[in-house]
Short mmCIF file of C-alpha atoms in Angstrom, two decimals:
data_model
loop_
_atom_site.label_atom_id
_atom_site.label_comp_id
_atom_site.label_asym_id
_atom_site.label_seq_id
_atom_site.Cartn_x
_atom_site.Cartn_y
_atom_site.Cartn_z
CA UNK A 1 -0.25 0.31 0.07
CA UNK A 2 3.02 2.26 1.22
CA UNK A 3 3.99 1.92 -3.15
CA UNK A 4 1.00 2.70 -4.06
CA UNK A 5 -0.15 5.73 -2.07
CA UNK A 6 4.22 7.33 -2.51
CA UNK A 7 2.94 8.47 -6.37
CA UNK A 8 -0.94 9.15 -5.29
CA UNK A 9 0.94 12.08 -3.07
CA UNK A 10 3.00 13.01 -5.75
CA UNK A 11 0.18 13.11 -8.46
CA UNK A 12 -1.29 15.52 -5.34
CA UNK A 13 1.59 17.90 -5.67
CA UNK A 14 1.87 17.97 -9.09
CA UNK A 15 -1.81 18.83 -9.45
CA UNK A 16 -1.88 21.60 -6.46
CA UNK A 17 2.24 23.53 -8.46
CA UNK A 18 -0.34 23.40 -11.72
CA UNK A 19 -3.13 24.43 -10.21
CA UNK A 20 -0.94 27.41 -8.68
CA UNK A 21 1.00 28.65 -11.83
CA UNK A 22 -2.49 28.50 -13.43
CA UNK A 23 -3.40 30.58 -11.07
CA UNK A 24 -0.35 32.83 -11.10
CA UNK A 25 -0.62 33.46 -14.84
CA UNK A 26 -3.92 34.73 -14.57
CA UNK A 27 -3.64 37.07 -11.84
CA UNK A 28 -0.45 38.25 -14.44
CA UNK A 29 -3.32 39.04 -17.35
CA UNK A 30 -5.90 40.52 -15.17
CA UNK A 31 -2.83 42.97 -13.76
CA UNK A 32 -1.59 43.88 -17.04
CA UNK A 33 -5.62 44.08 -18.21
CA UNK A 34 -6.58 46.59 -16.04
CA UNK A 35 -3.41 48.64 -16.44
CA UNK A 36 -4.44 49.14 -20.14
CA UNK A 37 -7.53 50.34 -18.85
CA UNK A 38 -6.02 52.60 -16.40
CA UNK A 39 -4.01 54.22 -19.29
CA UNK A 40 -6.92 53.84 -21.87
CA UNK A 41 -4.96 51.49 -24.48
CA UNK A 42 -8.60 50.35 -24.90
CA UNK A 43 -8.30 48.14 -28.55
CA UNK A 44 -5.05 46.93 -26.61
CA UNK A 45 -7.02 45.52 -23.68
CA UNK A 46 -9.97 44.21 -26.34
CA UNK A 47 -6.77 42.65 -27.87
CA UNK A 48 -5.49 40.81 -24.81
CA UNK A 49 -8.66 40.01 -23.64
CA UNK A 50 -9.05 37.86 -27.39
CA UNK A 51 -5.93 36.42 -27.45
CA UNK A 52 -5.82 35.19 -23.67
CA UNK A 53 -9.76 34.30 -23.03
CA UNK A 54 -10.59 36.53 -21.03
CA UNK A 55 -13.60 36.66 -19.20
CA UNK A 56 -16.22 38.28 -16.81
CA UNK A 57 -15.43 35.96 -14.19
CA UNK A 58 -12.68 37.29 -12.62
CA UNK A 59 -11.84 41.01 -11.48
CA UNK A 60 -8.73 43.27 -10.24
CA UNK A 61 -9.65 43.43 -6.24
CA UNK A 62 -10.30 47.60 -5.09
CA UNK A 63 -6.77 48.18 -3.39
CA UNK A 64 -4.58 45.92 -6.00
CA UNK A 65 -3.15 47.18 -9.48
CA UNK A 66 0.32 46.68 -11.58
CA UNK A 67 1.17 50.10 -10.45
CA UNK A 68 1.15 49.93 -6.28
CA UNK A 69 2.49 46.24 -6.62
CA UNK A 70 5.48 47.75 -8.86
CA UNK A 71 5.91 50.27 -5.81
CA UNK A 72 5.59 48.04 -3.09
CA UNK A 73 9.03 45.86 -4.53
CA UNK A 74 10.66 49.03 -5.19
CA UNK A 75 10.12 49.93 -1.45
CA UNK A 76 10.91 46.15 -0.41
CA UNK A 77 14.61 45.57 -3.11
CA UNK A 78 15.86 49.64 -2.00
CA UNK A 79 15.34 48.41 1.75
CA UNK A 80 16.79 45.15 0.56
CA UNK A 81 19.84 46.28 -1.64
CA UNK A 82 20.37 50.02 -0.77
CA UNK A 83 19.51 50.64 -4.64
CA UNK A 84 16.87 50.85 -6.86
CA UNK A 85 15.87 47.61 -9.07
CA UNK A 86 15.77 47.82 -12.76
CA UNK A 87 13.36 46.63 -15.13
CA UNK A 88 14.08 47.82 -18.11
CA UNK A 89 17.34 49.01 -20.23
CA UNK A 90 18.17 50.91 -23.41
CA UNK A 91 18.77 48.96 -25.91
CA UNK A 92 22.08 51.32 -28.08
CA UNK A 93 22.32 49.22 -31.62
CA UNK A 94 19.35 46.68 -32.59
CA UNK A 95 19.85 43.24 -32.87
CA UNK A 96 19.64 42.05 -36.85
CA UNK A 97 19.48 38.26 -36.51
CA UNK A 98 20.66 36.41 -39.88
CA UNK A 99 18.06 35.38 -41.76
CA UNK A 100 18.04 31.28 -41.50
CA UNK A 101 15.66 29.04 -43.89
CA UNK A 102 12.87 27.64 -42.02
CA UNK A 103 13.50 24.40 -41.67
CA UNK A 104 11.14 20.85 -41.01
CA UNK A 105 10.45 20.09 -37.37
CA UNK A 106 11.65 16.52 -38.01
CA UNK A 107 14.93 17.80 -39.02
CA UNK A 108 15.48 20.09 -35.71
CA UNK A 109 18.06 18.46 -33.33
CA UNK A 110 16.71 18.47 -29.82
CA UNK A 111 17.67 21.42 -27.88
CA UNK A 112 20.18 19.81 -23.98
CA UNK A 113 18.23 19.77 -21.14
CA UNK A 114 18.86 22.98 -18.66
CA UNK A 115 20.61 21.90 -15.44
CA UNK A 116 18.88 21.54 -12.20
CA UNK A 117 19.22 24.94 -10.52
CA UNK A 118 17.56 25.80 -7.50
CA UNK A 119 13.74 27.79 -7.53
CA UNK A 120 13.82 29.76 -4.70
CA UNK A 121 17.42 31.60 -6.51
CA UNK A 122 17.54 33.77 -9.00
CA UNK A 123 20.18 32.76 -12.48
CA UNK A 124 21.79 35.77 -11.22
CA UNK A 125 22.66 38.17 -8.78
CA UNK A 126 24.64 41.14 -7.85
CA UNK A 127 27.04 41.10 -4.07
CA UNK A 128 25.97 44.22 -2.75
CA UNK A 129 28.37 45.74 0.69
CA UNK A 130 26.36 44.92 3.64
CA UNK A 131 24.62 47.93 5.39
CA UNK A 132 25.71 48.75 8.79
CA UNK A 133 21.99 50.81 9.75
CA UNK A 134 19.09 48.73 10.01
CA UNK A 135 15.94 47.87 7.39
CA UNK A 136 13.94 50.11 9.85
CA UNK A 137 16.13 52.90 9.92
CA UNK A 138 16.83 52.69 5.83
CA UNK A 139 13.42 53.33 5.61
CA UNK A 140 13.12 56.38 7.57
CA UNK A 141 15.96 57.82 5.49
CA UNK A 142 13.11 57.46 2.33
CA UNK A 143 10.41 60.17 3.10
CA UNK A 144 6.61 58.90 3.40
CA UNK A 145 5.90 60.48 0.05
CA UNK A 146 7.87 58.61 -1.70
CA UNK A 147 7.30 54.90 0.71
CA UNK A 148 3.31 54.98 0.94
CA UNK A 149 1.47 55.55 -2.88
CA UNK A 150 -1.48 57.43 -2.72
CA UNK A 151 -3.80 55.18 -4.31
CA UNK A 152 -3.57 52.31 -1.67
CA UNK A 153 -4.97 55.84 0.09
CA UNK A 154 -7.69 56.29 -1.55
CA UNK A 155 -8.76 53.08 -2.20
CA UNK A 156 -10.30 53.40 1.81
CA UNK A 157 -11.50 56.30 1.32
CA UNK A 158 -15.33 56.53 -0.05
CA UNK A 159 -15.85 58.96 -3.82
CA UNK A 160 -17.31 61.65 -2.66
CA UNK A 161 -13.30 61.90 -0.38
CA UNK A 162 -11.48 61.35 -3.30
CA UNK A 163 -11.75 64.25 -5.37
CA UNK A 164 -10.29 66.21 -2.00
CA UNK A 165 -7.13 64.21 -1.61
CA UNK A 166 -6.13 65.22 -5.54
CA UNK A 167 -6.36 69.39 -3.54
CA UNK A 168 -4.47 68.80 -0.63
CA UNK A 169 -1.84 66.13 -2.56
CA UNK A 170 -1.13 69.16 -4.56
CA UNK A 171 -0.85 71.29 -1.02
CA UNK A 172 2.52 69.25 -0.27
CA UNK A 173 5.89 70.92 -0.25
CA UNK A 174 9.32 69.30 -1.57
CA UNK A 175 11.65 70.89 0.83
CA UNK A 176 13.94 73.39 -0.30
CA UNK A 177 17.10 73.75 0.68
CA UNK A 178 17.27 75.99 3.50
CA UNK A 179 18.52 74.88 6.92
CA UNK A 180 19.39 76.74 10.55
CA UNK A 181 23.09 77.89 9.21
CA UNK A 182 20.94 79.95 6.97
CA UNK A 183 18.38 81.41 9.21
CA UNK A 184 20.37 84.26 11.14
CA UNK A 185 19.93 84.05 14.87
CA UNK A 186 17.29 82.92 16.75
CA UNK A 187 19.01 79.95 18.23
CA UNK A 188 15.83 79.84 21.22
CA UNK A 189 13.38 79.25 18.42
CA UNK A 190 16.30 76.52 16.83
CA UNK A 191 16.16 74.92 20.17
CA UNK A 192 12.80 74.22 20.43
CA UNK A 193 11.99 73.11 17.01
CA UNK A 194 14.75 71.29 17.05
CA UNK A 195 13.35 69.35 19.98
CA UNK A 196 9.45 70.04 18.92
CA UNK A 197 10.02 68.16 15.58
CA UNK A 198 13.54 66.67 14.52
CA UNK A 199 14.02 64.72 17.76
CA UNK A 200 10.94 62.86 18.17
CA UNK A 201 11.06 61.61 14.28
CA UNK A 202 15.08 60.85 14.38
CA UNK A 203 14.29 59.19 18.32
CA UNK A 204 10.93 57.88 18.13
CA UNK A 205 12.15 55.34 20.95
CA UNK A 206 12.69 58.44 24.00
CA UNK A 207 9.66 60.80 23.08
CA UNK A 208 7.00 58.41 24.85
CA UNK A 209 4.61 58.22 26.79
CA UNK A 210 4.59 61.31 29.33
CA UNK A 211 7.29 62.84 27.57
CA UNK A 212 5.15 63.10 24.04
CA UNK A 213 5.98 65.15 21.66
CA UNK A 214 4.62 68.71 21.22
CA UNK A 215 1.32 68.66 19.36
CA UNK A 216 1.92 72.38 18.17
CA UNK A 217 4.35 75.56 17.84
CA UNK A 218 3.15 79.23 17.35
CA UNK A 219 5.63 81.27 15.71
CA UNK A 220 4.53 84.87 16.35
CA UNK A 221 6.18 88.40 16.28
CA UNK A 222 6.14 91.36 13.25
CA UNK A 223 6.09 90.87 9.93
CA UNK A 224 9.63 89.89 8.02
CA UNK A 225 11.71 88.15 11.29
CA UNK A 226 11.86 85.38 9.81
CA UNK A 227 9.43 82.76 11.00
CA UNK A 228 8.67 81.55 7.45
CA UNK A 229 12.08 80.87 6.74
CA UNK A 230 12.01 78.74 10.29
CA UNK A 231 9.19 76.55 8.93
CA UNK A 232 11.06 75.96 5.26
CA UNK A 233 14.04 74.75 7.85
CA UNK A 234 12.09 72.81 9.75
CA UNK A 235 11.01 70.84 6.57
CA UNK A 236 14.43 70.71 5.08
CA UNK A 237 15.98 68.87 8.48
CA UNK A 238 13.13 66.85 9.92
CA UNK A 239 12.28 65.09 6.46
CA UNK A 240 8.57 65.68 7.13
CA UNK A 241 6.19 65.45 5.17
CA UNK A 242 5.41 69.14 4.68
CA UNK A 243 1.36 70.43 4.15
CA UNK A 244 0.80 73.73 3.34
CA UNK A 245 -2.59 74.85 4.40
CA UNK A 246 -3.96 78.10 3.19
CA UNK A 247 -7.37 79.76 3.50
CA UNK A 248 -8.03 79.12 -0.70
CA UNK A 249 -7.69 75.18 0.31
CA UNK A 250 -10.29 74.49 3.49
CA UNK A 251 -12.85 77.05 2.53
CA UNK A 252 -15.49 75.69 0.65
CA UNK A 253 -18.62 77.74 -0.42
CA UNK A 254 -20.81 74.54 0.09
CA UNK A 255 -22.09 73.27 3.94
CA UNK A 256 -20.29 70.93 5.35
CA UNK A 257 -17.57 71.27 3.13
CA UNK A 258 -14.82 72.82 4.98
CA UNK A 259 -14.97 71.04 7.48
CA UNK A 260 -14.62 67.55 5.36
CA UNK A 261 -11.73 68.80 4.04
CA UNK A 262 -9.67 69.51 7.60
CA UNK A 263 -10.95 66.09 8.42
CA UNK A 264 -9.41 64.26 4.77
CA UNK A 265 -6.09 66.87 6.00
CA UNK A 266 -5.24 65.45 9.01
CA UNK A 267 -6.21 61.51 7.96
CA UNK A 268 -3.76 62.61 4.91
CA UNK A 269 -1.00 63.62 7.21
CA UNK A 270 -1.47 60.75 9.64
CA UNK A 271 -0.99 58.50 6.30
CA UNK A 272 1.72 60.31 4.95
CA UNK A 273 3.40 60.96 8.97
CA UNK A 274 5.84 62.02 10.78
CA UNK A 275 4.08 65.47 9.02
CA UNK A 276 3.91 69.14 9.34
CA UNK A 277 0.72 70.84 8.69
CA UNK A 278 1.89 74.52 8.30
CA UNK A 279 -0.59 76.82 8.84
CA UNK A 280 0.22 81.48 7.75
CA UNK A 281 -1.30 83.69 9.76
CA UNK A 282 -3.43 80.82 11.95
CA UNK A 283 -5.07 84.44 13.11
CA UNK A 284 -7.55 84.21 9.97
CA UNK A 285 -8.40 80.33 10.31
CA UNK A 286 -9.13 80.63 14.18
CA UNK A 287 -9.61 83.61 15.35
CA UNK A 288 -12.07 84.52 18.70
CA UNK A 289 -15.35 82.77 18.27
CA UNK A 290 -16.51 85.35 21.13
CA UNK A 291 -17.11 87.90 18.87
CA UNK A 292 -20.31 89.25 17.01
CA UNK A 293 -21.57 88.86 14.12
CA UNK A 294 -19.51 85.17 13.27
CA UNK A 295 -20.66 82.92 10.12
CA UNK A 296 -21.81 79.53 11.31
CA UNK A 297 -20.01 78.29 8.56
CA UNK A 298 -16.76 80.21 9.91
CA UNK A 299 -17.74 78.75 14.53
CA UNK A 300 -17.63 75.32 12.27
CA UNK A 301 -14.38 75.11 10.81
CA UNK A 302 -12.41 75.85 14.16
CA UNK A 303 -15.00 73.58 16.38
CA UNK A 304 -13.53 70.76 13.32
CA UNK A 305 -10.07 72.08 13.01
CA UNK A 306 -10.09 72.04 17.45
CA UNK A 307 -11.39 68.35 16.88
CA UNK A 308 -8.94 67.03 14.49
CA UNK A 309 -6.03 68.38 16.64
CA UNK A 310 -7.67 67.24 20.10
CA UNK A 311 -10.13 65.04 20.24
CA UNK A 312 -11.31 61.61 20.93
CA UNK A 313 -9.84 59.33 18.30
CA UNK A 314 -6.27 58.46 18.11
CA UNK A 315 -4.03 58.38 15.15
CA UNK A 316 -1.19 56.28 14.38
CA UNK A 317 2.31 58.59 13.32
CA UNK A 318 3.52 61.63 14.09
CA UNK A 319 1.07 64.82 12.86
CA UNK A 320 2.62 67.92 13.51
CA UNK A 321 1.21 71.76 13.44
CA UNK A 322 3.56 74.56 13.15
CA UNK A 323 1.66 78.26 13.00
CA UNK A 324 2.82 81.79 12.16
CA UNK A 325 0.97 84.94 12.91
CA UNK A 326 1.04 88.54 12.91
CA UNK A 327 -1.74 88.92 15.70
CA UNK A 328 -1.41 86.12 18.21
CA UNK A 329 -4.01 88.17 20.76
CA UNK A 330 -6.67 87.03 17.85
CA UNK A 331 -6.45 83.41 18.00
CA UNK A 332 -8.65 81.91 20.18
CA UNK A 333 -7.92 80.58 23.41
CA UNK A 334 -8.80 76.88 22.65
CA UNK A 335 -6.52 77.14 20.21
CA UNK A 336 -3.71 77.99 22.05
CA UNK A 337 -4.27 75.46 23.93
CA UNK A 338 -3.45 73.11 21.84
CA UNK A 339 -0.45 74.88 20.06
CA UNK A 340 1.85 74.02 23.29
CA UNK A 341 5.39 76.40 22.69
CA UNK A 342 4.84 79.86 21.73
CA UNK A 343 7.90 81.57 21.27
CA UNK A 344 8.41 84.97 20.26
CA UNK A 345 10.08 86.02 16.68
CA UNK A 346 11.80 89.04 18.03
CA UNK A 347 13.25 91.80 15.43
CA UNK A 348 17.20 91.06 15.07
CA UNK A 349 19.79 92.52 17.07
CA UNK A 350 22.20 94.25 15.98
CA UNK A 351 25.47 91.06 16.12
CA UNK A 352 21.97 89.80 13.97
CA UNK A 353 21.49 92.85 11.37
CA UNK A 354 25.10 93.16 10.87
CA UNK A 355 25.19 89.24 9.52
CA UNK A 356 21.88 89.57 7.59
CA UNK A 357 23.87 92.40 5.82
CA UNK A 358 26.84 90.34 5.23
CA UNK A 359 25.39 87.29 3.55
CA UNK A 360 23.24 89.97 1.54
CA UNK A 361 25.92 92.09 0.07
CA UNK A 362 29.19 90.73 1.31
CA UNK A 363 29.75 88.20 -0.42
CA UNK A 364 29.88 88.76 -4.51
CA UNK A 365 29.13 92.47 -4.23
CA UNK A 366 32.15 94.98 -4.37
CA UNK A 367 32.07 97.48 -1.83
CA UNK A 368 33.67 100.28 -2.89
CA UNK A 369 35.93 101.72 -0.35
CA UNK A 370 35.41 98.68 2.48
CA UNK A 371 32.06 98.77 4.47
CA UNK A 372 31.71 98.04 7.76
CA UNK A 373 28.91 96.11 8.64
CA UNK A 374 28.57 97.02 12.51
CA UNK A 375 28.03 100.35 11.73
CA UNK A 376 25.25 99.66 9.35
CA UNK A 377 23.20 97.48 11.53
CA UNK A 378 23.79 100.32 14.55
CA UNK A 379 21.73 102.45 11.67
CA UNK A 380 19.73 100.64 11.35
CA UNK A 381 17.71 100.31 14.87
CA UNK A 382 14.40 98.38 14.93
CA UNK A 383 14.30 96.84 11.59
CA UNK A 384 13.60 93.57 10.71
CA UNK A 385 15.33 91.47 8.27
CA UNK A 386 13.08 91.97 5.24
CA UNK A 387 13.74 95.92 5.63
CA UNK A 388 17.88 94.40 4.94
CA UNK A 389 16.99 92.79 2.22
CA UNK A 390 15.35 95.76 0.98
CA UNK A 391 18.08 98.22 2.01
CA UNK A 392 20.07 96.08 0.19
CA UNK A 393 18.10 95.72 -3.14
CA UNK A 394 17.69 99.89 -2.73
CA UNK A 395 21.34 100.33 -2.61
CA UNK A 396 21.98 97.47 -5.32
CA UNK A 397 19.29 99.19 -7.86
CA UNK A 398 20.65 103.20 -6.95
CA UNK A 399 24.27 102.20 -8.29
CA UNK A 400 22.32 99.87 -11.61
CA UNK A 401 20.50 103.67 -11.93
CA UNK A 402 23.54 105.58 -13.25
CA UNK A 403 24.73 102.75 -15.30
CA UNK A 404 21.05 102.40 -17.16
CA UNK A 405 21.25 104.89 -19.56
CA UNK A 406 24.60 103.37 -20.87
CA UNK A 407 24.93 100.42 -20.38
CA UNK A 408 22.87 98.89 -24.20
CA UNK A 409 23.77 95.18 -24.52
CA UNK A 410 26.60 94.98 -22.01
CA UNK A 411 23.97 94.61 -19.25
CA UNK A 412 24.85 90.74 -18.68
CA UNK A 413 28.58 91.81 -18.23
CA UNK A 414 27.93 93.94 -15.78
CA UNK A 415 29.51 93.34 -12.32
CA UNK A 416 27.27 94.42 -9.21
CA UNK A 417 29.29 97.68 -7.43
CA UNK A 418 28.29 99.00 -4.55
CA UNK A 419 29.40 102.74 -2.57
CA UNK A 420 28.74 103.08 1.14
CA UNK A 421 26.90 106.26 0.41
CA UNK A 422 24.48 104.18 -1.41
CA UNK A 423 23.49 101.81 1.01
CA UNK A 424 23.24 104.94 2.84
CA UNK A 425 20.95 106.48 1.08
CA UNK A 426 18.63 103.73 0.74
CA UNK A 427 18.68 103.31 4.57
CA UNK A 428 16.95 106.41 4.54
CA UNK A 429 14.38 105.63 2.15
CA UNK A 430 13.55 102.64 3.26
CA UNK A 431 11.36 103.14 6.99
CA UNK A 432 10.81 100.39 9.20
CA UNK A 433 7.96 97.99 8.77
CA UNK A 434 7.45 96.46 12.54
CA UNK A 435 9.36 98.13 14.50
CA UNK A 436 6.58 99.25 16.50
CA UNK A 437 4.45 96.21 16.99
CA UNK A 438 7.60 94.58 18.75
CA UNK A 439 6.75 96.12 22.81
CA UNK A 440 2.97 94.10 21.28
CA UNK A 441 4.31 91.54 20.55
CA UNK A 442 7.15 90.74 23.62
CA UNK A 443 3.83 91.87 25.64
CA UNK A 444 1.89 89.14 24.79
CA UNK A 445 4.75 86.47 25.62
CA UNK A 446 4.83 87.43 29.06
CA UNK A 447 1.66 86.86 29.53
CA UNK A 448 0.42 83.93 27.14
CA UNK A 449 4.27 82.84 25.42
CA UNK A 450 5.17 79.00 26.91
CA UNK A 451 8.57 78.61 25.35
#
């Protein structure tokens, strides 16, 4: 009986392998068919249905397509081998095959049987250098916007929310080349943002329990002091997904649509975590709710925003709110409670103003005679960083005005050259915008600040 059972078991194994092989071929055909229809190649899809004998008996699942499978494989390959896989290569010269006459089948010599190979190993492989970092660390180095496909997130949403995701996806900003050293001064704000955003992303095992990351930071101060530049530096240093939220993004004329946009925004931020939701001029979205004449739609939008920041439902991942404001005294008290760290970004001091002058006109511009930047810093007391930039621009424009009548076609060969008198004249013509606002921000910081 044992001799009879052995062939039966072998036949069952062969039948199982054959069934798995047929199922794999069928899945590949339907994946290719779905991709062709998605790309609009309907004629090619019809030919595949005819030649592949495909029927309506099977269809692809909702959350599966060829693009998602390819992205997942690329992520796996990158984590394992620390490089992107190559699927196609360019053929330099077409291979011309010699014309051979057709031979009858019975005269064709049998081909040699291939050597027995291990099916678990590829026919060829590349030996790569072993990485010292673990796969988890390698995965964290890849931005979440590149690791996670958007289609996987869309598959879990209803049809009315999918178009909102496409709108919010356009507000994701790739961090620009702005780093801490590009922001002059503001060491207190830099240290606070490092411990609020950068360190929790790099060392998540430390910031657990009561030491969970801060939920939000408010940067307030006079206009032109570098608040938005700090936000850009945080996005570049942390590697987080950066959502730049504006009023035009979340405010909609249809009833209930603004609240839905805010809800989808934070769901999307949790999916692409660690994320930074940046709201510039936050007082426009979260002003005091006790003001008279407030519209019901504005109140509902604020309530939804407060709920998403500190609601009952818990989400995985780090979602950090970074808000800027020139008038923090108009922000609602409940929003200030969510913004756990509130720090004032003051006007630059004399040392910082000298560094700003040196950065704008001290590198690529010839100064005649040699300019003392400390002297310029003393003369620009009360100027913001934006005001100093305008001074340098006005001084450079004054030297260009002298050359404009006789410049002609040699404008491309001009060399920027500044005189001290041009800079002093530009300081007299350019008045500081926010000199009188710093005192009010300092008073509000002493009363409501937290740094």
